mmCIF file with all atom_site columns, C-alpha atoms in Angstrom:
data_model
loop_
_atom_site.group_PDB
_atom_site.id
_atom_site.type_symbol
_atom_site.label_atom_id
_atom_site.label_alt_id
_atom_site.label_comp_id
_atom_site.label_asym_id
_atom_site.label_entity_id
_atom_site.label_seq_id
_atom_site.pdbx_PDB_ins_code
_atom_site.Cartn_x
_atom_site.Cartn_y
_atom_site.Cartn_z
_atom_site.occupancy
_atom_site.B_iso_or_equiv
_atom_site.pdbx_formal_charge
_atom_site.auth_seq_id
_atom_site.auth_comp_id
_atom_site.auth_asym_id
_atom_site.auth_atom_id
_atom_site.pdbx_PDB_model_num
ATOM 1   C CA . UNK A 1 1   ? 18.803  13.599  -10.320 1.00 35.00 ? 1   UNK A CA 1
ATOM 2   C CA . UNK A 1 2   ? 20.855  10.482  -8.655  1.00 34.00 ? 2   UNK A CA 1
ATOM 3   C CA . UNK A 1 3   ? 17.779  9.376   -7.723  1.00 37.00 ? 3   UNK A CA 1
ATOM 4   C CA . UNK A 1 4   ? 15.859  9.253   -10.890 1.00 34.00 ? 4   UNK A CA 1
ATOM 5   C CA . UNK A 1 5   ? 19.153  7.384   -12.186 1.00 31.00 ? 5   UNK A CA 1
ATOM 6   C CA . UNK A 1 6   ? 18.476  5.192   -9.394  1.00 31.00 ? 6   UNK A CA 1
ATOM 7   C CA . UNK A 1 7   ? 14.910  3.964   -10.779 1.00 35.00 ? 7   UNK A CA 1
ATOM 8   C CA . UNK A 1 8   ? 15.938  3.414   -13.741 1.00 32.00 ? 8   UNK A CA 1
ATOM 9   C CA . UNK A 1 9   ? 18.949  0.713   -13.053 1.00 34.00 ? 9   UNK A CA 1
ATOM 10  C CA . UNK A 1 10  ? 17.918  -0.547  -10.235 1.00 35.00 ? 10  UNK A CA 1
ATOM 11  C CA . UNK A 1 11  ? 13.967  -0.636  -9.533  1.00 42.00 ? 11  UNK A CA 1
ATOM 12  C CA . UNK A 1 12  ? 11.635  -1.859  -11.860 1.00 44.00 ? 12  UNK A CA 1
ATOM 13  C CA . UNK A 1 13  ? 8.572   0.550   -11.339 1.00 44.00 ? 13  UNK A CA 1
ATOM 14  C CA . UNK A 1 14  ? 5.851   2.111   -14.227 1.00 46.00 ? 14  UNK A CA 1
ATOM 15  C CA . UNK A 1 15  ? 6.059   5.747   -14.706 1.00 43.00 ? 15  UNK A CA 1
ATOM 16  C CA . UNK A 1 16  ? 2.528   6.358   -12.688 1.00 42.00 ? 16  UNK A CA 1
ATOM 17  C CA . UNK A 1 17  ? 4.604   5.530   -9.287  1.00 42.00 ? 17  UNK A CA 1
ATOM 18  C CA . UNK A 1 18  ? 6.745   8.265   -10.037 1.00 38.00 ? 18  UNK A CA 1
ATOM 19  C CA . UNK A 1 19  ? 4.963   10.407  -7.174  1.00 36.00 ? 19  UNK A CA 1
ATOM 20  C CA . UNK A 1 20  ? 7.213   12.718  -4.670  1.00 36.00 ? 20  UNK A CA 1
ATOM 21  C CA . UNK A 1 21  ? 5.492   10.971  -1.965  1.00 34.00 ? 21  UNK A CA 1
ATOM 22  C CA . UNK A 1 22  ? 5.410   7.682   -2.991  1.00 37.00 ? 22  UNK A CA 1
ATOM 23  C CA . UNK A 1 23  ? 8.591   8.310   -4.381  1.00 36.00 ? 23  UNK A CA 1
ATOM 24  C CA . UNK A 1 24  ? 10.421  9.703   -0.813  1.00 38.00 ? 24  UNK A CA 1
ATOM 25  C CA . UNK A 1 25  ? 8.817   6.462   0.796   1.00 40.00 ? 25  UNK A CA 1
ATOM 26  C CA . UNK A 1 26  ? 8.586   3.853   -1.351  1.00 41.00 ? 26  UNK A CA 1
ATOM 27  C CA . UNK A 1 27  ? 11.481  4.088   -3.759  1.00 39.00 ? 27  UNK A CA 1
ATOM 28  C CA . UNK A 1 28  ? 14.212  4.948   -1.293  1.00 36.00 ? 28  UNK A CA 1
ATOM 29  C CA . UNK A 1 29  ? 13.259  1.484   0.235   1.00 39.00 ? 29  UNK A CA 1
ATOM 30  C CA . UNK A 1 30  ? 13.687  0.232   -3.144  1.00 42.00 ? 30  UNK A CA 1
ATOM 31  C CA . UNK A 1 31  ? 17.303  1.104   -3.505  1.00 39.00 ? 31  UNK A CA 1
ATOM 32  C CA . UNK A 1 32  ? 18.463  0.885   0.312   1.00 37.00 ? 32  UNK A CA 1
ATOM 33  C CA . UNK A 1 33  ? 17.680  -2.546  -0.293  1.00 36.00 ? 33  UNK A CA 1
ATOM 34  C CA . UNK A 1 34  ? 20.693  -4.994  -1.441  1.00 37.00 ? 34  UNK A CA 1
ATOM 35  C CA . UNK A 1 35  ? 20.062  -5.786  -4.628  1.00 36.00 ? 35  UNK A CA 1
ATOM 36  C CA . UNK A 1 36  ? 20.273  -9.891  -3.671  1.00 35.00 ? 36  UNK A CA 1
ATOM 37  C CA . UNK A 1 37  ? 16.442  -9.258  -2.099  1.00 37.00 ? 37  UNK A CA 1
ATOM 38  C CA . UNK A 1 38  ? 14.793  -8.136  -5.661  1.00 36.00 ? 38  UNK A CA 1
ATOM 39  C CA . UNK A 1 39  ? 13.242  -4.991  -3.918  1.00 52.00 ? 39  UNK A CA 1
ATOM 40  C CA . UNK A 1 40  ? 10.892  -7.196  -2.160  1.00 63.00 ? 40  UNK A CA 1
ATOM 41  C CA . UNK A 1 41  ? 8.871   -4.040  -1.189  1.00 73.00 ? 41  UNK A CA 1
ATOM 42  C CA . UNK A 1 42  ? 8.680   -2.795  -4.741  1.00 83.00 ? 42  UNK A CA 1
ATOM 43  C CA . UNK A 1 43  ? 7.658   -6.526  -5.911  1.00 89.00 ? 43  UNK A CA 1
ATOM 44  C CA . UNK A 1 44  ? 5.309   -7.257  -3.093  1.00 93.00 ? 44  UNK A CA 1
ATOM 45  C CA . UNK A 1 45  ? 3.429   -3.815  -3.847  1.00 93.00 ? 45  UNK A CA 1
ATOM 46  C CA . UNK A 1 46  ? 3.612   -4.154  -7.896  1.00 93.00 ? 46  UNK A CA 1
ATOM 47  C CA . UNK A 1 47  ? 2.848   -7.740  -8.427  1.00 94.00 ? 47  UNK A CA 1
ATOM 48  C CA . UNK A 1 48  ? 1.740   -9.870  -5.711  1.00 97.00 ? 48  UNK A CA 1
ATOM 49  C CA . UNK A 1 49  ? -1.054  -11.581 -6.656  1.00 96.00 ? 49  UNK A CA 1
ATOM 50  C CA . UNK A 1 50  ? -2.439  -9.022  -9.506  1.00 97.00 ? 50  UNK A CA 1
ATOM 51  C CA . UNK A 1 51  ? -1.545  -11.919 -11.932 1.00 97.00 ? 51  UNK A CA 1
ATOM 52  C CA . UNK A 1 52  ? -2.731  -15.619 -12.462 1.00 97.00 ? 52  UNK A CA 1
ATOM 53  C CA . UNK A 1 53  ? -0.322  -18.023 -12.337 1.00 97.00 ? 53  UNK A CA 1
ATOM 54  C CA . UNK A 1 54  ? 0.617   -19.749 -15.234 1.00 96.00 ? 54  UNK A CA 1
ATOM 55  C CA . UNK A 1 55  ? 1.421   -23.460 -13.059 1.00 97.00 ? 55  UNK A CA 1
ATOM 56  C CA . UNK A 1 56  ? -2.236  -23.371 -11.661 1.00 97.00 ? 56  UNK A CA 1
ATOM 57  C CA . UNK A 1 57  ? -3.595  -23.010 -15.500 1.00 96.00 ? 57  UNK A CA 1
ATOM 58  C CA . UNK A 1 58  ? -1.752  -26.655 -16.423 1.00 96.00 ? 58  UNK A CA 1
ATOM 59  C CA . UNK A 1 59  ? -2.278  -28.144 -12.696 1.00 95.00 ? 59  UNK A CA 1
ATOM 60  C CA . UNK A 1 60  ? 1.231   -28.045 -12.165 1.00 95.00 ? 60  UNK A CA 1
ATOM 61  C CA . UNK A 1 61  ? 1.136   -25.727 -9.120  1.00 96.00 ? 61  UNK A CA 1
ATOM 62  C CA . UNK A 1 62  ? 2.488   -27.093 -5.735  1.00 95.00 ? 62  UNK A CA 1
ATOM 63  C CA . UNK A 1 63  ? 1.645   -23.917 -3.954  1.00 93.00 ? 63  UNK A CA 1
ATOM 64  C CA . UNK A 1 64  ? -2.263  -24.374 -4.271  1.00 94.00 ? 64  UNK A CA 1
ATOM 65  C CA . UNK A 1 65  ? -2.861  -26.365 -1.140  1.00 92.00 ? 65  UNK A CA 1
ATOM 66  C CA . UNK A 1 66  ? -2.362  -24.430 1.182   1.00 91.00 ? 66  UNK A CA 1
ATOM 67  C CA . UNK A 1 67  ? -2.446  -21.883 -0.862  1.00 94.00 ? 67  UNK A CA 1
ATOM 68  C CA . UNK A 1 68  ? 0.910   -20.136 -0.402  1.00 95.00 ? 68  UNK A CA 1
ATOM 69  C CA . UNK A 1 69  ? 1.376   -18.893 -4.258  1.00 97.00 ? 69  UNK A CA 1
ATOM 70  C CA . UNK A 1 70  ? 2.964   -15.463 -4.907  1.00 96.00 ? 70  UNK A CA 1
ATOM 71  C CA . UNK A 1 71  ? 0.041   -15.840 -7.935  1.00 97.00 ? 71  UNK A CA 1
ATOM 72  C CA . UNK A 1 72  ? -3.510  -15.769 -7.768  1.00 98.00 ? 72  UNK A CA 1
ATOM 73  C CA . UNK A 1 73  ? -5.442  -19.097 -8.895  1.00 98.00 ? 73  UNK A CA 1
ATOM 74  C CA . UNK A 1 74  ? -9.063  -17.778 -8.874  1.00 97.00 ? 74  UNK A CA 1
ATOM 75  C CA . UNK A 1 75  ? -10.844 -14.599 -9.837  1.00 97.00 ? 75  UNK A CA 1
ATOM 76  C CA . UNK A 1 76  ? -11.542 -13.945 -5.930  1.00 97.00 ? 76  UNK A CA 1
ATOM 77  C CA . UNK A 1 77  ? -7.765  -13.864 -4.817  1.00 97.00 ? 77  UNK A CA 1
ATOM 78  C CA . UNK A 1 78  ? -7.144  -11.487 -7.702  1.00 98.00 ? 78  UNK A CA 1
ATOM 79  C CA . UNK A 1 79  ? -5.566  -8.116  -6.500  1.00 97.00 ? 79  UNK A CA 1
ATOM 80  C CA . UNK A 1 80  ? -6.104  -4.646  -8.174  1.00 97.00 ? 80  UNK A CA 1
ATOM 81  C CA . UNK A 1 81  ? -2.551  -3.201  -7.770  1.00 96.00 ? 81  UNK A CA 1
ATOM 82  C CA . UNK A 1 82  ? -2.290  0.216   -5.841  1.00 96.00 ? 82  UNK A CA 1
ATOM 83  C CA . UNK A 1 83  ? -1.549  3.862   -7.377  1.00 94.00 ? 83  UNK A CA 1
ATOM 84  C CA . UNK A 1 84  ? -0.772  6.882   -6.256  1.00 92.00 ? 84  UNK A CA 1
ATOM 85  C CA . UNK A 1 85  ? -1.688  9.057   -9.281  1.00 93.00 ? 85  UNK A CA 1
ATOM 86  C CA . UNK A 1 86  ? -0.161  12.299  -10.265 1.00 90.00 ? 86  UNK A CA 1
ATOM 87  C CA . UNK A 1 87  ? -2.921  14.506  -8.376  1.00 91.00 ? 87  UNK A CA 1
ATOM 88  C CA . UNK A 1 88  ? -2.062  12.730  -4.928  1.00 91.00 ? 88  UNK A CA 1
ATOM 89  C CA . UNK A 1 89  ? -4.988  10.711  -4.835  1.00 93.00 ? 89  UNK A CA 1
ATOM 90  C CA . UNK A 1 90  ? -5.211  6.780   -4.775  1.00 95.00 ? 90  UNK A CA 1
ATOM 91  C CA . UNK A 1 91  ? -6.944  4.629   -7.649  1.00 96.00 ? 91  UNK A CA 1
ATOM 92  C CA . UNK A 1 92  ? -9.060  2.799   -5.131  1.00 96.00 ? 92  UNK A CA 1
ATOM 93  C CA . UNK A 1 93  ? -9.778  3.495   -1.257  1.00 96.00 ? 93  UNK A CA 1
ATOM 94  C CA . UNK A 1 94  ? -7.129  1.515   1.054   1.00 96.00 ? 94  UNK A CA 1
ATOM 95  C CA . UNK A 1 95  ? -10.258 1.690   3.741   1.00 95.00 ? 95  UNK A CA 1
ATOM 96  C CA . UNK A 1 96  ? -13.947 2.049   1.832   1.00 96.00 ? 96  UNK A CA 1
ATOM 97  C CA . UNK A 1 97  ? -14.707 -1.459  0.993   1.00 98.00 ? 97  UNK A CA 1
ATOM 98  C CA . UNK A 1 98  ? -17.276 -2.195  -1.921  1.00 98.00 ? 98  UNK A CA 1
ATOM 99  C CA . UNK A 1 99  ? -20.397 -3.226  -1.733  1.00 97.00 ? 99  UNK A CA 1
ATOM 100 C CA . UNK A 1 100 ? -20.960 -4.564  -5.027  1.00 98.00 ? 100 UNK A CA 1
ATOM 101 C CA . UNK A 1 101 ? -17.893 -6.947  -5.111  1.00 98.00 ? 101 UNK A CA 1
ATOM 102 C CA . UNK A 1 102 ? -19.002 -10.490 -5.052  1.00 98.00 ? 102 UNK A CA 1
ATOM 103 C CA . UNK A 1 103 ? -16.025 -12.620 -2.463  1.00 97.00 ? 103 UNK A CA 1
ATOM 104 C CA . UNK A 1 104 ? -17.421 -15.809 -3.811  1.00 97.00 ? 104 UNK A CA 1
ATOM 105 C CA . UNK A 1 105 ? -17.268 -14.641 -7.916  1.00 97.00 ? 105 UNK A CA 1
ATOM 106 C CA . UNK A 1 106 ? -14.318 -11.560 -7.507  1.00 97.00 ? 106 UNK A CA 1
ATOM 107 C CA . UNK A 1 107 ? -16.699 -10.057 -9.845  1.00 98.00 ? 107 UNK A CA 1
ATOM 108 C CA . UNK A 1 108 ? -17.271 -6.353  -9.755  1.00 98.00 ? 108 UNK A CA 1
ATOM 109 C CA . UNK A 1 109 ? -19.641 -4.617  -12.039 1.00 98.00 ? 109 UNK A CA 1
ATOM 110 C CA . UNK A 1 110 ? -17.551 -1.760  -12.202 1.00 97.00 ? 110 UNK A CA 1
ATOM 111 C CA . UNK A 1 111 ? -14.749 -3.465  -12.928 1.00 95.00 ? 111 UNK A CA 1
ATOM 112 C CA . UNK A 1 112 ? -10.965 -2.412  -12.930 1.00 94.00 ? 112 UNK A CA 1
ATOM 113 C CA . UNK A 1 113 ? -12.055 1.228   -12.453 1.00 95.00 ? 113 UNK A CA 1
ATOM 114 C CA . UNK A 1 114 ? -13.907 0.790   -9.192  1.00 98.00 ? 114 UNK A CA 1
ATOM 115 C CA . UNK A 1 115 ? -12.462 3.333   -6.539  1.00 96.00 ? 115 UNK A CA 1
ATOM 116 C CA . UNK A 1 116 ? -13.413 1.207   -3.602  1.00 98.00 ? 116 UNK A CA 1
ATOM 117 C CA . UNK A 1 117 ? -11.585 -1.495  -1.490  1.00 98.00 ? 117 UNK A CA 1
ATOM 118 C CA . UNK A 1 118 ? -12.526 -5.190  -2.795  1.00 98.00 ? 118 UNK A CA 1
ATOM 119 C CA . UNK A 1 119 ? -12.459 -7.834  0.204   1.00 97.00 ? 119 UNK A CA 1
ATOM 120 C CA . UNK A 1 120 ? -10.507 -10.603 -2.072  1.00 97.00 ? 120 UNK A CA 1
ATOM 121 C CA . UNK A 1 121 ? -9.252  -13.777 -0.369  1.00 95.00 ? 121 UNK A CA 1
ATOM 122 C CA . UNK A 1 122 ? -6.721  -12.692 2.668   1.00 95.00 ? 122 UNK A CA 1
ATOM 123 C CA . UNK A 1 123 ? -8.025  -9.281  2.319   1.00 97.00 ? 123 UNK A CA 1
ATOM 124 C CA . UNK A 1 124 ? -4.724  -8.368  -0.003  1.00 96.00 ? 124 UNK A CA 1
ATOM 125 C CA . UNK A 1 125 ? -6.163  -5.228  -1.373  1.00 97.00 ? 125 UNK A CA 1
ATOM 126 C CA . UNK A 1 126 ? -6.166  -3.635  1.927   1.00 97.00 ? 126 UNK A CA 1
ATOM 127 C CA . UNK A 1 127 ? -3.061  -5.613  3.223   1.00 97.00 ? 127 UNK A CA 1
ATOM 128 C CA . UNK A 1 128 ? -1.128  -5.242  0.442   1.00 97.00 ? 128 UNK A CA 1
ATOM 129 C CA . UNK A 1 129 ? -2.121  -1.647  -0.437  1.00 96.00 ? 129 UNK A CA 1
ATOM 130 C CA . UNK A 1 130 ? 0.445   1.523   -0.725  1.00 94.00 ? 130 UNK A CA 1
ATOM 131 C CA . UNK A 1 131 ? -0.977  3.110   2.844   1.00 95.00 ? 131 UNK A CA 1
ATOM 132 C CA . UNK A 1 132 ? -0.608  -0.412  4.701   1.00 96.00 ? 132 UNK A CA 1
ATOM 133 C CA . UNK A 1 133 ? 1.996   -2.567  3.518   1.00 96.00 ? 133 UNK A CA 1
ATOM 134 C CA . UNK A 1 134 ? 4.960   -3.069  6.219   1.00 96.00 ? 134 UNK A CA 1
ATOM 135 C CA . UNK A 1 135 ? 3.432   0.132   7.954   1.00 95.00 ? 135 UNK A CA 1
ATOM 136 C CA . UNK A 1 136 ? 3.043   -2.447  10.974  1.00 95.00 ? 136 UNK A CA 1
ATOM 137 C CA . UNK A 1 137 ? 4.971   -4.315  13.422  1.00 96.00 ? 137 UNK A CA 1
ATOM 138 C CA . UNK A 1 138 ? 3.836   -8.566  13.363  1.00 97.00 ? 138 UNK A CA 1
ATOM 139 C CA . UNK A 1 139 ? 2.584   -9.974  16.725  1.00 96.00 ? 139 UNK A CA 1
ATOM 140 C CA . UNK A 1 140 ? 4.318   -13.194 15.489  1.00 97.00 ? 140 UNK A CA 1
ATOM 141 C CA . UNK A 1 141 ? 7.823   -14.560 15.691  1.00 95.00 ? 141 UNK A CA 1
ATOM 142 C CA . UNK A 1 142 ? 9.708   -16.096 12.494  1.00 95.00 ? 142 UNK A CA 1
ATOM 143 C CA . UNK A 1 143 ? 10.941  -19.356 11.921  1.00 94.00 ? 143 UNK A CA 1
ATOM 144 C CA . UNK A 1 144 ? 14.240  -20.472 11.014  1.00 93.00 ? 144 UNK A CA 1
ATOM 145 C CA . UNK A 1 145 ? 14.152  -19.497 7.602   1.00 92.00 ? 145 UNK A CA 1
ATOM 146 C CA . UNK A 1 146 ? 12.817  -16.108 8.370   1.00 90.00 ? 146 UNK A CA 1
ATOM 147 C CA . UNK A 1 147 ? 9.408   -16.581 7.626   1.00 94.00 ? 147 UNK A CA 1
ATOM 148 C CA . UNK A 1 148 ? 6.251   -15.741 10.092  1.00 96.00 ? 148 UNK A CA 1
ATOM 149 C CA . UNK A 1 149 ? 4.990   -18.587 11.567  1.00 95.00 ? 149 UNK A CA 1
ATOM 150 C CA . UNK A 1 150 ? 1.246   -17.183 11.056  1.00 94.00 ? 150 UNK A CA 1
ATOM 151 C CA . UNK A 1 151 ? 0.996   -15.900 7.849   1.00 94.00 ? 151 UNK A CA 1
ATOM 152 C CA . UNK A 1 152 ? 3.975   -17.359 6.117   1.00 93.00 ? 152 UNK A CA 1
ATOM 153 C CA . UNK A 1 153 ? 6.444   -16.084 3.807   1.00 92.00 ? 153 UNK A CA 1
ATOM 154 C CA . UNK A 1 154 ? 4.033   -13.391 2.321   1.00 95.00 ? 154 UNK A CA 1
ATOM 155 C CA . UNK A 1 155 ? 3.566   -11.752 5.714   1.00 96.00 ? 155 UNK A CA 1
ATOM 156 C CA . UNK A 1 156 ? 2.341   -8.226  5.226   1.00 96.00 ? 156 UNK A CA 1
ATOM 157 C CA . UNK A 1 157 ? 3.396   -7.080  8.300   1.00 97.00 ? 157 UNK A CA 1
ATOM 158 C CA . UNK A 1 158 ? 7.196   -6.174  9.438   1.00 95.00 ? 158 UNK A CA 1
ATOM 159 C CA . UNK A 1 159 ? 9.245   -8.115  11.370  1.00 94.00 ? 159 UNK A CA 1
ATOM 160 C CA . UNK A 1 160 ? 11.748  -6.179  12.681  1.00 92.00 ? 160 UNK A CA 1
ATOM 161 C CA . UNK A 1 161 ? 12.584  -2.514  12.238  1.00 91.00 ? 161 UNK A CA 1
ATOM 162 C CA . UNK A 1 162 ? 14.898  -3.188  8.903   1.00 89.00 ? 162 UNK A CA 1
ATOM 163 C CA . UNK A 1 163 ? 11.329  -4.773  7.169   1.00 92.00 ? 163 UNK A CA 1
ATOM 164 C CA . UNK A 1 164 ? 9.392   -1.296  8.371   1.00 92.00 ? 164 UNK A CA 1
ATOM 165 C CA . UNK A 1 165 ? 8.341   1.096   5.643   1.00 92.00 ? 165 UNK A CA 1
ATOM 166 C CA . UNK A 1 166 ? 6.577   4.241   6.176   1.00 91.00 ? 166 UNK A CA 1
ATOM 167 C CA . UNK A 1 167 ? 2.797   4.498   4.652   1.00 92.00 ? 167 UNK A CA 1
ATOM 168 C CA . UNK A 1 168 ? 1.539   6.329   2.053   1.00 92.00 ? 168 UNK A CA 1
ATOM 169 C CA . UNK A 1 169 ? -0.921  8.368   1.967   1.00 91.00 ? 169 UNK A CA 1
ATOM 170 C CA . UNK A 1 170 ? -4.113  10.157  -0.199  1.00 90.00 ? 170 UNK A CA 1
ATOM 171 C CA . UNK A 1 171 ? -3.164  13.898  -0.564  1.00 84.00 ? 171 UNK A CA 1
ATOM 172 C CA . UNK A 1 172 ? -7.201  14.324  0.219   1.00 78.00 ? 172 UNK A CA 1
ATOM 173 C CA . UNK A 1 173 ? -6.776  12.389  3.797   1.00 68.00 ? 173 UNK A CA 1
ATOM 174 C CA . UNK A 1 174 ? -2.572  13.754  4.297   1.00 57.00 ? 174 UNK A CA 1
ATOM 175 C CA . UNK A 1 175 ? -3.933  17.156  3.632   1.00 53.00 ? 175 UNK A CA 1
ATOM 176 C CA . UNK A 1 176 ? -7.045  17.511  5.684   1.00 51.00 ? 176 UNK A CA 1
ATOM 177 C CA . UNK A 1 177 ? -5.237  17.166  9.506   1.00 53.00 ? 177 UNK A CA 1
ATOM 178 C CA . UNK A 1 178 ? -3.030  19.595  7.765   1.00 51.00 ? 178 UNK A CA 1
ATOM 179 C CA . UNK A 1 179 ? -6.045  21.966  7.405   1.00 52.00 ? 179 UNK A CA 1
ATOM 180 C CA . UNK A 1 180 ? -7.737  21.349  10.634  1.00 57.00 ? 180 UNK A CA 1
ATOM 181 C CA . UNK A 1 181 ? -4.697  22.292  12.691  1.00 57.00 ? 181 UNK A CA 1
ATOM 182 C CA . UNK A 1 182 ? -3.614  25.687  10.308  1.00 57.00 ? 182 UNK A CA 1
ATOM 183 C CA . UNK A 1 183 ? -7.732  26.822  10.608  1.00 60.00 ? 183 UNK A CA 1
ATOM 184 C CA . UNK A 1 184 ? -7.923  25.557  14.762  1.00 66.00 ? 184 UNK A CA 1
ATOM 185 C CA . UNK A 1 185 ? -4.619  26.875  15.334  1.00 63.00 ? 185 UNK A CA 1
ATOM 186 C CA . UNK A 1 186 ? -5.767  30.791  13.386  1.00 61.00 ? 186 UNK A CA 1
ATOM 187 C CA . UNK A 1 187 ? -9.114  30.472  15.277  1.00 64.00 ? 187 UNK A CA 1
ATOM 188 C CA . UNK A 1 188 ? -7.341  30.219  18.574  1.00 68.00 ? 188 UNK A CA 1
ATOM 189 C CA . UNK A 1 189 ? -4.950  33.454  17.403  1.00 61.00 ? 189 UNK A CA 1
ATOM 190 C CA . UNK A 1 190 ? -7.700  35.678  16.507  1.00 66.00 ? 190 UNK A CA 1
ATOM 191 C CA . UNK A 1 191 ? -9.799  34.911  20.140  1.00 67.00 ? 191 UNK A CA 1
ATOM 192 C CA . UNK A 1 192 ? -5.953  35.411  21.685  1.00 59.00 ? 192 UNK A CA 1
ATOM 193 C CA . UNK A 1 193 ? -5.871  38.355  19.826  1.00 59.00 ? 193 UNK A CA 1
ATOM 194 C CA . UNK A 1 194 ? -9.539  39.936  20.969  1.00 67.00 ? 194 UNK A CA 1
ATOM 195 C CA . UNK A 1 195 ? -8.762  39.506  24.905  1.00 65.00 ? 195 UNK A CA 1
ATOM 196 C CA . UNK A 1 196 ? -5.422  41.851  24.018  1.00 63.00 ? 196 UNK A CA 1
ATOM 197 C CA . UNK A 1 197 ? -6.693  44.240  22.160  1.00 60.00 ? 197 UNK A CA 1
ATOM 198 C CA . UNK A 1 198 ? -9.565  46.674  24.088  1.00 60.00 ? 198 UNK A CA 1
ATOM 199 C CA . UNK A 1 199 ? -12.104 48.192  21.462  1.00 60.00 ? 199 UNK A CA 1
ATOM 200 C CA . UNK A 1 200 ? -12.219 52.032  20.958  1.00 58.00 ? 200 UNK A CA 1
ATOM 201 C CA . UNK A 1 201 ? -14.439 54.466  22.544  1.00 56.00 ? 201 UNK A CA 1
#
């Protein structure tokens, strides 16, 4: 119950979040974060680059070259953002990529409701997506203002164990090893089981 009160004050996030899982991994980053930070996690994962920006539209943004915008400025940088729906399953694949997406147009003939991985610009769907985001450690070091000298201030990757969240995952892929082990695992019982018991006569 503290913790729904917790979503409500202090992390901005739409009702289809609301998942146990997502809810155990992503929101209780949310609001272990200091409240100075803006739940970077929560904002990265929400909004980064799923809108245009409004500075590019009137030529009045400086973050365009190189392009380091928190926005997207064309249709190909545009990012679909992730959900975890109700039923445990995800509103597009974090690892099927499409093959009708077009990386030059970001055009997809399916649209919005396409349940596959689109390769944007910088690969953000996958990057930024609720089974990858901060689920990995950077190969880089930061600069003095704490950004990653490779990929910037929008690295998707942590840097350092405090910037680490844990991934989430499709209840159809989370499930499955689940499966495997229980039937491998009851297999291996009942052949135990035969060599103990004699048939008989």
């Amino acid at each position: 119950r503290s913790c729904n009160i917790y979503i409500k004050v202090r992390c901005d996030i739409p009702p289809e979040l609301w998942t146990p899982i997502l809810f155990l991994h992503d929101v209780w980053w949310c609001i272990s974060i200091n409240t100075a930070f803006v739940f970077p996690f929560c904002r990265y994962l929400k909004e980064f680059r799923t809108e245009q920006c409004p500075l590019f539209l009137q030529h009045k943004c400086t973050q365009h070259r190189p392009f380091t915008c928190f926005h997207w400025h064309f249709l190909n940088q545009r990012r679909r953002r992730p959900i975890r729906r109700r039923d445990g399953t995800f509103n597009y694949s974090p690892d099927v990529y499409c093959t009708k997406y077009d990386e030059t147009t970001g055009i997809c003939p399916d649209g919005e409701d396409c349940p596959y991985l689109h390769r944007t610009t910088g690969d953000t769907e996958r990057k930024y997506h609720l089974r990858y985001y901060k689920t990995g450690t950077c190969i880089h070091e930061t600069d003095a203002r704490g950004h990653c000298v490779k990929n910037g201030l929008h690295c998707a990757f942590a840097h350092g164990p405090h910037d680490l969240r844990p991934p989430v995952y499709d209840i159809r892929l989370s499930i499955m090893p689940l499966v495997t082990t229980l039937f491998s695992r009851y297999h291996a019982f009942n052949k135990h089981v035969s060599r103990l018991v004699k048939p008989v006569s």
